[in-house]
Coordinates of C-alpha atoms and ligand atoms in Angstrom, one line a residue:
X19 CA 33.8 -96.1 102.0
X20 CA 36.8 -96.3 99.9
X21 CA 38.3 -99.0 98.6
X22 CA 42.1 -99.9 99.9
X23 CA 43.5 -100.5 96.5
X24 CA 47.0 -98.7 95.2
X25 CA 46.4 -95.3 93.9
X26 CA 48.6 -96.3 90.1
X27 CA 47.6 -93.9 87.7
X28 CA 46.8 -94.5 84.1
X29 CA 49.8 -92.8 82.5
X30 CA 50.5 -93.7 79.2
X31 CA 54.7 -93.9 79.8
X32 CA 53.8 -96.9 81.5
X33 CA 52.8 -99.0 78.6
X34 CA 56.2 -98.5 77.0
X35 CA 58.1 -99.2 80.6
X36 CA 55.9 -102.0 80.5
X37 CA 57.0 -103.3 77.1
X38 CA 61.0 -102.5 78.0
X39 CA 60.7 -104.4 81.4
X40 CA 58.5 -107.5 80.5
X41 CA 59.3 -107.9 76.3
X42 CA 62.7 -105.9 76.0
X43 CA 63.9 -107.9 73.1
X44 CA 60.6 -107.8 70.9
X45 CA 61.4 -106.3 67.6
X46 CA 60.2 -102.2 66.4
X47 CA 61.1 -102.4 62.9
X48 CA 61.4 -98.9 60.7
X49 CA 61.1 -99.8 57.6
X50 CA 60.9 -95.4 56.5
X51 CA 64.4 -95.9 55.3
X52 CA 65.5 -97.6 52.3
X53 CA 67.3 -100.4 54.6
X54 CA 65.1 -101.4 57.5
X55 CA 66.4 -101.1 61.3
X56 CA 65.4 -103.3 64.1
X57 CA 65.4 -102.2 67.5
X58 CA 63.2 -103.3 70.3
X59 CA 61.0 -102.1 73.4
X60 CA 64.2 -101.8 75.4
X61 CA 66.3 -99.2 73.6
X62 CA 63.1 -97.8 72.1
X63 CA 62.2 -97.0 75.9
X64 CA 66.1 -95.8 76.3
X65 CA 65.2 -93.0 73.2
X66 CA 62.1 -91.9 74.7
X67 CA 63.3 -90.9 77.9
X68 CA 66.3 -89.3 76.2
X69 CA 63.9 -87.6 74.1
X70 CA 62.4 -86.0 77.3
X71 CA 65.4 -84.9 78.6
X72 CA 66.2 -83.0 75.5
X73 CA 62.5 -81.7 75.9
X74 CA 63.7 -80.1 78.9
X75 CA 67.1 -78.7 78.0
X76 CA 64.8 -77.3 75.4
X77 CA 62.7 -75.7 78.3
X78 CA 59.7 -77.9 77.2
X79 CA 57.2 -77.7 80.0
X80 CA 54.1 -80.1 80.9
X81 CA 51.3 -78.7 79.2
X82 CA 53.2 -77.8 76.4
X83 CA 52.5 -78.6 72.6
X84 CA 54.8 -80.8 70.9
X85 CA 53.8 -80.8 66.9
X86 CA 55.3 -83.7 65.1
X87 CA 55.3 -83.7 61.2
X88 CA 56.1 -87.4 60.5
X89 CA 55.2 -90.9 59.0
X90 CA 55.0 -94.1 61.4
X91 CA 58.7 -94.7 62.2
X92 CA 61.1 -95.2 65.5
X93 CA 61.6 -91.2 65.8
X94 CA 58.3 -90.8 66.2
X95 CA 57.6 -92.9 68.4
X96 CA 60.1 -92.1 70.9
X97 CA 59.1 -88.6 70.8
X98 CA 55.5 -89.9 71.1
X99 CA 56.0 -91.5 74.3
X100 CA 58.9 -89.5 75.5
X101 CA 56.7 -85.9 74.8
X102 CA 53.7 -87.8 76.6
X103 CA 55.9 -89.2 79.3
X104 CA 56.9 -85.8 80.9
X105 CA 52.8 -84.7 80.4
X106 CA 53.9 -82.9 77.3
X107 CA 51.2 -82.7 74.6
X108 CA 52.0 -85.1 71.4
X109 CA 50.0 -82.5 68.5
X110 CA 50.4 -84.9 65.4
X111 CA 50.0 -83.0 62.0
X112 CA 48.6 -84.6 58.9
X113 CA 51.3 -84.1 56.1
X114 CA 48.4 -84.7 53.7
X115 CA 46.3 -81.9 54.6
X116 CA 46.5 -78.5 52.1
X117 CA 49.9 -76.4 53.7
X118 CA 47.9 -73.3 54.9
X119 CA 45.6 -75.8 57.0
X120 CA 48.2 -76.9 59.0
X121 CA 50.1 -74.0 59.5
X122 CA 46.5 -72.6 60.9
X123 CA 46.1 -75.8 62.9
X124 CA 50.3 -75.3 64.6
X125 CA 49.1 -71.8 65.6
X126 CA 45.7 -72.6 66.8
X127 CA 47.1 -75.3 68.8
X128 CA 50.0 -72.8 69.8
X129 CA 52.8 -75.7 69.3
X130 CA 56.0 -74.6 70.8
X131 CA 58.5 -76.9 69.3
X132 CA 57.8 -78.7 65.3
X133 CA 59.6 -82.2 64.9
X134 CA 59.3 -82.9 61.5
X135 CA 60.8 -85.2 58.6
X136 CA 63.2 -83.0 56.8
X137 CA 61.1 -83.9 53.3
X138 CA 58.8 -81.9 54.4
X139 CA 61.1 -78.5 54.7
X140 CA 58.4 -76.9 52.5
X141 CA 55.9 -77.6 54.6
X142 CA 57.7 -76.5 57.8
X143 CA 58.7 -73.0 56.1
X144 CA 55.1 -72.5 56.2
X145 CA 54.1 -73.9 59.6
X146 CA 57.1 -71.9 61.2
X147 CA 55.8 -68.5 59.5
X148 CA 52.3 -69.4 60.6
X149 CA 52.9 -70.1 63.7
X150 CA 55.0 -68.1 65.8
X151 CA 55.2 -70.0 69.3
X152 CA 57.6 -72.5 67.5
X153 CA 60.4 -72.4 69.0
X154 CA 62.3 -75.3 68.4
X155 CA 62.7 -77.2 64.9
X156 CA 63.6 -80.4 65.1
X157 CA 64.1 -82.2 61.5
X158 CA 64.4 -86.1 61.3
X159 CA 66.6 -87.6 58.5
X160 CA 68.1 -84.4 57.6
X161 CA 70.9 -82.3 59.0
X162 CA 71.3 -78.8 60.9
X163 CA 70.9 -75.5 59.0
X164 CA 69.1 -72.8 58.5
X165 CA 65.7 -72.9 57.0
X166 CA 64.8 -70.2 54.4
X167 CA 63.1 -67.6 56.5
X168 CA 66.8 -67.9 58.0
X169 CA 65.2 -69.9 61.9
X170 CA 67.7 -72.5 62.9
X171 CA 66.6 -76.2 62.8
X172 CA 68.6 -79.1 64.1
X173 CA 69.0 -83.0 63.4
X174 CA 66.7 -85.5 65.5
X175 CA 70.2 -86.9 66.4
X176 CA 71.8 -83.8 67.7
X177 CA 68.2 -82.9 69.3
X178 CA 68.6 -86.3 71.4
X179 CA 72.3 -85.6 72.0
X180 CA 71.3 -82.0 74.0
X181 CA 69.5 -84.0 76.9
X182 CA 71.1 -84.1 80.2
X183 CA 72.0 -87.1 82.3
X184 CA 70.0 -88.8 84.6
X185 CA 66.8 -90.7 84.3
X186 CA 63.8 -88.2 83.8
X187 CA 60.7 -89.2 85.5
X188 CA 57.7 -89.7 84.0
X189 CA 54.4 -90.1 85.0
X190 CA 54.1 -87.9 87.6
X191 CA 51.1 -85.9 87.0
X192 CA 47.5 -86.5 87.3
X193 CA 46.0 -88.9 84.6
X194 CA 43.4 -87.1 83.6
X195 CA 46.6 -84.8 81.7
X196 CA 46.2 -84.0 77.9
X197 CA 48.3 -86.6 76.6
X198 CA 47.5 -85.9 72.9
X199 CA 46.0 -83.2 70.2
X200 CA 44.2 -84.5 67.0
X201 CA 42.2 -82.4 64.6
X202 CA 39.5 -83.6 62.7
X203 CA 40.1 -83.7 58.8
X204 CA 37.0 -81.0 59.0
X205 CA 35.1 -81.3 56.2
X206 CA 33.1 -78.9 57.5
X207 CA 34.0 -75.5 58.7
X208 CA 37.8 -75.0 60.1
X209 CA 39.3 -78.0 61.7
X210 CA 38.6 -79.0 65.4
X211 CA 41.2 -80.5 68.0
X212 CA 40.6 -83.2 69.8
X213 CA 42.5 -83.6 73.1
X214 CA 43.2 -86.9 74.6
X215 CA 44.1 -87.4 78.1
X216 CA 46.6 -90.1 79.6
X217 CA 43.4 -91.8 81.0
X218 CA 41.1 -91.5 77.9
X219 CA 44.0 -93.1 75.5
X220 CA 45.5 -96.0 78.3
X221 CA 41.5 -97.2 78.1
X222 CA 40.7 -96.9 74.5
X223 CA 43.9 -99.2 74.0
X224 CA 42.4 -101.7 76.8
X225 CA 38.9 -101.3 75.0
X226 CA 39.9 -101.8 71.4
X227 CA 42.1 -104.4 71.9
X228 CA 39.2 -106.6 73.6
X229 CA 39.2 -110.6 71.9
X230 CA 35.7 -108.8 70.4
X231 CA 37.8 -106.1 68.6
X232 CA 41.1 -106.2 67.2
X233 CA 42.3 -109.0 70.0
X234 CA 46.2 -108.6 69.5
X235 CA 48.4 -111.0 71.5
X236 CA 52.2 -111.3 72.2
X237 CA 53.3 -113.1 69.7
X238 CA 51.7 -111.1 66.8
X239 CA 53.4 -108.6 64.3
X240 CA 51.2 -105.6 64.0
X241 CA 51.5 -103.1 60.9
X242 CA 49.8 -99.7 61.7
X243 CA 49.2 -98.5 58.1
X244 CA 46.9 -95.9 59.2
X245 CA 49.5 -92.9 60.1
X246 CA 49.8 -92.1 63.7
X247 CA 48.5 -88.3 62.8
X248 CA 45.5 -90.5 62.1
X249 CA 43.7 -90.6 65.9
X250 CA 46.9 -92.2 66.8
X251 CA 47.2 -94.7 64.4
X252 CA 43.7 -96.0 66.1
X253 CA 45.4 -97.0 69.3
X254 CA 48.0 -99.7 67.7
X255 CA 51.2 -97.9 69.0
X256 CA 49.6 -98.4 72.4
X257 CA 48.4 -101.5 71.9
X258 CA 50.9 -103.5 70.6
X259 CA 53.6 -102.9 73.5
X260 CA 50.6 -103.6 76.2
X261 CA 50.8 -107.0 74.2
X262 CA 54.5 -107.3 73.7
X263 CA 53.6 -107.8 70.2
X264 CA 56.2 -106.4 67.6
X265 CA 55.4 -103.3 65.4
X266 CA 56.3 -102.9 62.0
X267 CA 56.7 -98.8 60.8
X268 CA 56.2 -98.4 56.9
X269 CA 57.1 -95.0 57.2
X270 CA 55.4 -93.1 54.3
X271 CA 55.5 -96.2 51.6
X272 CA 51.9 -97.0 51.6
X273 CA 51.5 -98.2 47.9
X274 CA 50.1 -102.1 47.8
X275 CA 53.9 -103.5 46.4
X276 CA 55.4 -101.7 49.7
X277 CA 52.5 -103.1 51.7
X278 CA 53.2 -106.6 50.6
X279 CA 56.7 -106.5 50.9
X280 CA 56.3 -105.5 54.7
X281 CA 53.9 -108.2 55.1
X282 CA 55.6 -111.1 54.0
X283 CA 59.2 -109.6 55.0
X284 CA 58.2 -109.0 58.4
X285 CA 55.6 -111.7 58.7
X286 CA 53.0 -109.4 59.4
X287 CA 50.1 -111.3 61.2
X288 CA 47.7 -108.6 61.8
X289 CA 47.9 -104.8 59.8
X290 CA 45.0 -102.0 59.7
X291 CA 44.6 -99.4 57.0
X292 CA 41.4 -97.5 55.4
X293 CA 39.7 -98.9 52.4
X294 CA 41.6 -97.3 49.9
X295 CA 45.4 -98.5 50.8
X296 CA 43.8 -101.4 51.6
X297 CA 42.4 -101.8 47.9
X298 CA 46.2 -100.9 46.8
X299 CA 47.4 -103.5 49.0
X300 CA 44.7 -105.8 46.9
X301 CA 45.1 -104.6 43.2
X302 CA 48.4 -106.1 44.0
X303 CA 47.8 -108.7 45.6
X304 CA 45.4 -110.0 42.8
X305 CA 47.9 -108.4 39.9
X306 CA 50.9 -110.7 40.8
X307 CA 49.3 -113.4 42.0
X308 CA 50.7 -113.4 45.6
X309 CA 49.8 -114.3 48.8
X310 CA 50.3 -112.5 52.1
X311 CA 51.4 -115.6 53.8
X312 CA 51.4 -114.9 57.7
X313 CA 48.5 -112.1 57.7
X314 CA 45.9 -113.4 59.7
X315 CA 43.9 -110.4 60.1
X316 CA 43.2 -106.8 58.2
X317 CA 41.3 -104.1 60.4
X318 CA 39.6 -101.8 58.1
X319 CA 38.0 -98.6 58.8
X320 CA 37.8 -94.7 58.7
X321 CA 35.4 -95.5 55.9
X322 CA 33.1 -98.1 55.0
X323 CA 34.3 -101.4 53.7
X324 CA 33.3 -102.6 49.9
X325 CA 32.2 -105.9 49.6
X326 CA 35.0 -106.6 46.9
X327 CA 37.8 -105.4 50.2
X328 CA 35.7 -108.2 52.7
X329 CA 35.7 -111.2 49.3
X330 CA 38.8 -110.4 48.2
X331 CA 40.9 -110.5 51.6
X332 CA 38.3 -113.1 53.2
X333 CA 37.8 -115.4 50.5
X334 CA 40.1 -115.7 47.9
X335 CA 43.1 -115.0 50.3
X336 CA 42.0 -116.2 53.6
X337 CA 42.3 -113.1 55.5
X338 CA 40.0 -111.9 58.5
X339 CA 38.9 -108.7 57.9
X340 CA 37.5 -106.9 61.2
X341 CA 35.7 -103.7 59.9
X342 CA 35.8 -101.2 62.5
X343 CA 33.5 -97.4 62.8
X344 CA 35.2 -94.8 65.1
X345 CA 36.0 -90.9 64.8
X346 CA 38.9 -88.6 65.7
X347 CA 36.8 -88.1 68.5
X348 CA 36.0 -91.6 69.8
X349 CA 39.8 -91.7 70.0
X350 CA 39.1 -93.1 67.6
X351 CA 38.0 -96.6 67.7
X352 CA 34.0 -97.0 68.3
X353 CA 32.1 -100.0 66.6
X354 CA 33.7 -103.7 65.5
X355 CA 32.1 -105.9 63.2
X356 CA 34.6 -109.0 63.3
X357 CA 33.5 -112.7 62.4
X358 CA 31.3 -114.5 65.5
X359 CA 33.4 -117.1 67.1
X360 CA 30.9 -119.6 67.8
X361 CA 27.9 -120.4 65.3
X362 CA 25.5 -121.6 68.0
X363 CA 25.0 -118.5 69.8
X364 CA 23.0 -115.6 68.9
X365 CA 26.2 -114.4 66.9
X366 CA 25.0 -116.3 63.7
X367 CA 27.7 -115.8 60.9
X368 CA 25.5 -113.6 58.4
X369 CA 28.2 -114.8 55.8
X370 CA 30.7 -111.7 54.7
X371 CA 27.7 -109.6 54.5
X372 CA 28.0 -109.2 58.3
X373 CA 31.1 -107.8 58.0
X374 CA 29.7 -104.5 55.4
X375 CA 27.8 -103.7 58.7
X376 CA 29.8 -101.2 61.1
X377 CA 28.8 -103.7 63.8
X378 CA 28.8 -103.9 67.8
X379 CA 29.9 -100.7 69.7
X380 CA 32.9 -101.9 71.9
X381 CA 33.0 -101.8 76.1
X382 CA 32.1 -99.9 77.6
X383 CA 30.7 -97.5 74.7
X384 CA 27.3 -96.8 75.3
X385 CA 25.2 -95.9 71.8
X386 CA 22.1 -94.5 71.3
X387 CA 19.9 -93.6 67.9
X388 CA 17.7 -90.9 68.2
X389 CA 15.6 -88.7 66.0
X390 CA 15.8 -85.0 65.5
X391 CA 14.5 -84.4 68.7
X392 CA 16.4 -86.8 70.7
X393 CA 14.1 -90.2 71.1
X394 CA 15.3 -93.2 70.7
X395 CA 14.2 -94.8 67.2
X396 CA 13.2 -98.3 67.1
X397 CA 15.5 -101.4 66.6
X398 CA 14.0 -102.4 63.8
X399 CA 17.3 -102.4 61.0
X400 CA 15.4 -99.8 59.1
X401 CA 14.8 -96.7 61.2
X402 CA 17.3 -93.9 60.7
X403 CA 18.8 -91.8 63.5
X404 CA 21.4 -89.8 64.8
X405 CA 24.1 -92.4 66.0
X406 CA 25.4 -90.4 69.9
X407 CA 28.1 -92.2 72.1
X408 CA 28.9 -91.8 75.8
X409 CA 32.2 -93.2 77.2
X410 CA 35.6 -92.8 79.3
X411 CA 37.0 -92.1 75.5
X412 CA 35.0 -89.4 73.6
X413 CA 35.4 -85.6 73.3
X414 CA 33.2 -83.2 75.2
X415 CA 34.8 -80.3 74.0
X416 CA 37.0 -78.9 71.4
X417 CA 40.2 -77.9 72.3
X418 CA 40.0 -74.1 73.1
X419 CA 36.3 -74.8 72.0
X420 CA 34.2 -72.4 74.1
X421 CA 30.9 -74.8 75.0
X422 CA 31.0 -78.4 75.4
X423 CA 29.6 -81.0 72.3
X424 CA 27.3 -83.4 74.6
X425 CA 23.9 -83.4 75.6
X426 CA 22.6 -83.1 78.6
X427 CA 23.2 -87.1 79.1
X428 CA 26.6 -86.7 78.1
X429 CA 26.1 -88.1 74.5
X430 CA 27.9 -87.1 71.7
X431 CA 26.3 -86.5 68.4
X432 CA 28.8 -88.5 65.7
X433 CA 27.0 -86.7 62.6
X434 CA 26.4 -90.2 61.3
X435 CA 22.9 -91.9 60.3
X436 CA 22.9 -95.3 61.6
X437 CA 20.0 -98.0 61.6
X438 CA 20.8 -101.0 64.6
X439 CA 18.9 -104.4 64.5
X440 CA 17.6 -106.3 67.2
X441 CA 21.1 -107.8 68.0
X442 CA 22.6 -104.5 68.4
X443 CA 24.4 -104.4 65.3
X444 CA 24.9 -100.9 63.6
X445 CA 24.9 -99.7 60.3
X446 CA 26.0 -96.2 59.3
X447 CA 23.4 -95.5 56.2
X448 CA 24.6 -92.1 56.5
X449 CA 26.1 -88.3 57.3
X450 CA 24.0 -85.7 58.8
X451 CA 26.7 -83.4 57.5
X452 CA 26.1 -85.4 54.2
X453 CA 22.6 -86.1 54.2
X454 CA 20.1 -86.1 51.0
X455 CA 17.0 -85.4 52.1
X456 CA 13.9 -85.8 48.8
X457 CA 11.0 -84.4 49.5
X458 CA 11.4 -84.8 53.1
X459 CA 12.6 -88.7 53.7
X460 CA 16.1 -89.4 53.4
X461 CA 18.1 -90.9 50.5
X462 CA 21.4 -93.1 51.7
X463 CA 24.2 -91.8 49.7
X464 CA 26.2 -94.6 51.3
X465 CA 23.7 -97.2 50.2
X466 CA 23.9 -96.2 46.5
X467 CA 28.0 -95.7 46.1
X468 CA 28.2 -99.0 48.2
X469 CA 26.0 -100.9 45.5
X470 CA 27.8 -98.7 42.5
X471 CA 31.5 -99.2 43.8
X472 CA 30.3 -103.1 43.3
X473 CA 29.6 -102.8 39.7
X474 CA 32.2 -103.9 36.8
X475 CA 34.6 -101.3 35.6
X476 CA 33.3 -99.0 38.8
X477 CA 37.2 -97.8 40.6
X478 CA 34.9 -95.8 43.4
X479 CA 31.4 -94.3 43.5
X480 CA 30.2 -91.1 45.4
X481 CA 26.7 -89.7 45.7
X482 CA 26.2 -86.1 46.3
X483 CA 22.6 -84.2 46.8
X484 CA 22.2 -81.6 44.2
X485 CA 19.3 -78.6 44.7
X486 CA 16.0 -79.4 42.9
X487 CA 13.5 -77.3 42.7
X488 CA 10.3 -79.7 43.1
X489 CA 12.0 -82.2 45.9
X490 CA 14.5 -79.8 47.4
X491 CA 17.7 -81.7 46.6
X492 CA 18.4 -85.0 44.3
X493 CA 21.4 -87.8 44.2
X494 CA 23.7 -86.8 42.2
X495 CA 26.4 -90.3 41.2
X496 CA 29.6 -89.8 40.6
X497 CA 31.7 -92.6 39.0
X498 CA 35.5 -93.2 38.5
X499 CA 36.0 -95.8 36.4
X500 CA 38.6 -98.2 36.8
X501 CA 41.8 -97.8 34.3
X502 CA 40.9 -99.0 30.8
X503 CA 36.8 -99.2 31.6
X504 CA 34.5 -98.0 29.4
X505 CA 31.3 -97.2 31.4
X506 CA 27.8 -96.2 30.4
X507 CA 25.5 -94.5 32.4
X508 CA 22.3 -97.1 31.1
X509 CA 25.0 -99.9 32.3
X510 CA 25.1 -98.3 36.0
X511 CA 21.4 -97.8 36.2
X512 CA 20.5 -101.3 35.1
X513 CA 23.2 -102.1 37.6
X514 CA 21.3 -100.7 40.5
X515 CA 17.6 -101.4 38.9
X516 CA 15.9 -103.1 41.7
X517 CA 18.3 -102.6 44.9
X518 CA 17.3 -99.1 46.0
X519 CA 13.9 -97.4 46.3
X520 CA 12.6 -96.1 42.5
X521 CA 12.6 -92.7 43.9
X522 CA 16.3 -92.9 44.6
X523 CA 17.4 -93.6 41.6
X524 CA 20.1 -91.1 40.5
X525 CA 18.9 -88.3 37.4
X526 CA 22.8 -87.3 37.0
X527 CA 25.6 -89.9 36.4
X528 CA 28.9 -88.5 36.2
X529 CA 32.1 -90.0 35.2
X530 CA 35.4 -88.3 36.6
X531 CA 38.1 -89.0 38.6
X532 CA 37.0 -88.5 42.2
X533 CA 38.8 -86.1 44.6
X534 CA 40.3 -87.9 48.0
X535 CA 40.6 -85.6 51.5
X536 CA 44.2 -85.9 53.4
X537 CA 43.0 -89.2 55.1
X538 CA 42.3 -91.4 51.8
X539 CA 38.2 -91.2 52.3
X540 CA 36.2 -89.3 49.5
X541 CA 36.5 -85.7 49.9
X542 CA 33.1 -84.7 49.2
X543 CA 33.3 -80.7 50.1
X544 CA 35.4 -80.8 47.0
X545 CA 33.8 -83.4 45.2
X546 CA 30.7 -80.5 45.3
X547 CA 32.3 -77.9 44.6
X548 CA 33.4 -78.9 41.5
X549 CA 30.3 -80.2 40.6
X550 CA 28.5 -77.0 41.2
X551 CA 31.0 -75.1 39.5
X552 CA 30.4 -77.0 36.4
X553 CA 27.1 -76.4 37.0
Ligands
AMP22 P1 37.5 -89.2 61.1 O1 37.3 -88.5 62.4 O2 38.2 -88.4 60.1 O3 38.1 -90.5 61.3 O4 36.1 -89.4 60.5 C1 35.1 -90.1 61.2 C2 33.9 -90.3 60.2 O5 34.3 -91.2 59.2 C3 32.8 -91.0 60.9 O6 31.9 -90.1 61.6 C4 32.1 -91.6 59.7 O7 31.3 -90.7 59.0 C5 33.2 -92.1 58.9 N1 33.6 -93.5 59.1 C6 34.6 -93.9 59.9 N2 34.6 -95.3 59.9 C7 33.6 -95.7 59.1 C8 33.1 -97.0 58.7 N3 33.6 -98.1 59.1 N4 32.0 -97.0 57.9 C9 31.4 -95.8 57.4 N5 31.9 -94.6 57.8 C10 32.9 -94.5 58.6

């Protein structure tokens, strides 16, 4: 028997109807130009739908690939929602990836139409040329003309000006519709796609914005650091008009002095950023002595936290930090470790330690660790496995990928080497695509550069396996040292001297400046390549 309920379907145009009908005058601030604008949920819902109706004067169909080239600001978010809303696909590009990557990615995905910022014109010469399906260039802050290879582009403005009249209507497709296209930063082989569907995004937003994960309310300011060609800025441009909070858009002025001044100008209460801009954000915090006044909490993820991000931000300046695990293809968000709310249950505060961990898999993820030939490995905290998930929100198969990427129990292999303790708290010890293995047991890269990055004078650490004849392949340590430190290799050594294994003690210490991918983590294809090279 069925039940008698209303068939509604999970459409993501909704949340931003939502937001215009229910919290109309809550504040979208762009803060990409010099002089920040204000608008709010209402007329940001108004430039969305007239950003559809300019998709179809353009002849922009459902199904269709939309490629944006921008930073967080108000442009792209109306032609987020207002590509979406017609069951257009939003294909973010990251900017920060090398130029003949994403012109690979625009024709892989077959984009028919590039909005870009018009700083980028370089990049867009090279995307257009790459990718001959474009049809339509659309250039944000920049006027019309004709690029170099001599292809017509016009302004954002003019672009919304070519829409007809009327109301378009969104929503009117099946939610299980590709609502969005991600690749993976691939730091493996060519890069993957991701495709979200209405119904996969609308429940990652309900899921990570749980009170157990990042819990925003109406009320809040929320600063998306983490670009929206970033798994979709990890959900936040969803979230935060579900919650009739406010959004704050830094545009591309990540550095810690712009950081701050968004904070405390806006009176941020809740931003999210990786480790390294949040570090920036820190450094300059620390260097001037100021205080982010109305931040109450700092998600932090993409890569594992330091224990100087969690005692800096948590002790010394009183702010939360909620450390969170996920992947392009979780959508991204997957694990939370935030502080317990109440001592007395089985949630014991471990002290900031706790929050080093990746932590509890959110609802309804299901996680499982399992050895090479799929069994579960014990809960015991020190057994390593494969971490696989199963939910409404994770890939099953590349886009234009020709097999699907689950087991037979619909589980998806993350790549990551996780312990979990009794409680069910994970810990990524690892990378299967990263793994040193020593005469057959494993060695935790992650362990070692977590315990190095803590050291005096260290700026980052990375660990590396390098061939060895006799144990197959050795930890090789990497160092940058912070400006003005003078490091010793004996210094680092003693430094680690009695917190990892004997055996995993590093032979090689090098000191360099350490190569970062397009998303801010360590970019360790790189990293050992040029180690190699060097020999
Ligand atoms: P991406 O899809 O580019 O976001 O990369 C996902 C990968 O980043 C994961 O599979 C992990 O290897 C790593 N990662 C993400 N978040 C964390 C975290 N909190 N701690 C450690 N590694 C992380």
């Amino acid at each position: 028997m069925l039940g008698l309920m209303q068939d509604w379907r999970l459409t993501l145009d909704k949340i931003l109807s939502y937001a215009a009908r229910e919290h109309p005058d809550t504040a979208v601030i762009d803060r990409s130009v010099t002089q920040s604008q204000v608008c709010d949920y209402r007329s940001l819902e108004r430039e969305a739908r007239r950003f559809t109706k300019a998709l179809l004067r353009h002849n922009v169909v459902a199904g269709d690939r939309v490629a944006t080239l921008l930073w967080n600001d108000t442009a792209h978010l109306a032609a987020w929602y207002g590509t979406m809303g017609m069951g257009a696909v939003l294909h973010t590009l990251n900017p920060r990836l090398h130029v003949d990557q994403i012109g690979w990615i625009a024709n892989h995905a077959k984009d028919r139409m590039l909005v870009a910022d018009a700083r980028f014109l370089d990049i867009v010469e090279v995307i257009v040329a790459a990718a001959p399906g474009i049809e339509t260039i659309v250039l944000v802050g920049g006027g019309a003309g004709l690029l170099k290879c001599g292809r017509p582009a016009i302004s954002f403005d003019a672009f919304l000006a070519s829409g007809d009249e009327g109301a378009p209507q969104w929503g009117e497709f099946s939610e299980e519709s590709a609502a969005g296209l991600c690749y993976t930063s691939g730091t493996t082989g060519d890069p993957k796609g991701v495709l979200y569907s209405h119904r996969s995004n609308f429940l990652h937003a309900f899921a990570a914005n749980q009170p157990n994960a990042f819990g925003i309310r109406e009320g809040e300011t929320v600063l998306p650091i983490v670009p929206m060609f970033h798994a979709n800025a990890w959900g936040l441009t969803f979230m935060a008009p579900m919650a009739g909070a406010s959004l704050v858009l830094p545009g591309s002025r990540l550095d810690g002095p712009s950081l701050a001044g968004a904070i405390n100008e806006q009176g941020v209460t809740i931003a999210a950023g990786v480790p390294t801009v949040c570090m920036g954000l820190l450094d300059h915090l620390r260097a001037t002595g100021s205080r982010p006044e109305c931040l109450k909490r700092l998600i932090i993820g993409g890569a594992a936290v330091t224990p100087d991000l969690v005692e800096g931000f948590e002790r010394d300046l009183g702010v939360e930090v909620i450390h969170a695990w996920g992947m392009t293809e979780l959508s991204p968000v997957g694990c939370i470790s935030k502080k317990p709310v109440n001592e007395n249950r089985r949630l014991v505060d471990l002290g900031r330690a706790a929050r080093l961990r990746q932590g509890s898999p959110i609802f309804p993820l299901e996680t499982r660790i399992q050895d090479e030939t799929g069994a579960p490995v014990p809960h015991d905290d020190r057994t390593p496995g494969h971490l696989a998930v199963k939910g409404p929100f994770v890939t099953k198969t590349y886009f234009a990928g020709t097999s699907e990427v689950i087991d037979a129990e619909g589980f998806f292999d993350t790549g990551d080497i996780a312990v979990r303790d009794q409680h069910g708290s994970i810990r990524i010890v690892d990378r299967a695509k990263d793994i040193i293995k020593s005469g057959g047991e494993w060695i935790s890269a992650l362990e070692i550069e977590t315990l190095a990055s803590a050291l005096p004078g260290v700026a980052a650490a990375a660990v590396i396996g390098v061939p060895d004849v006799k144990w197959g392949e050795r930890p090789m340590l990497v160092v940058e040292p912070k400006a003005d430190a003078i490091l010793e290799a004996e210094a680092i050594l003693a430094g680690l001297d009695g917190q990892i294994p004997k055996w995993w003690m590093p032979e090689r210490i090098e000191f360099r400046t350490i190569p970062l991918g397009a998303t801010g983590k360590i970019d360790k294809k790189t990293l050992r390549t040029m180690m190699a090279a060097e020999g």
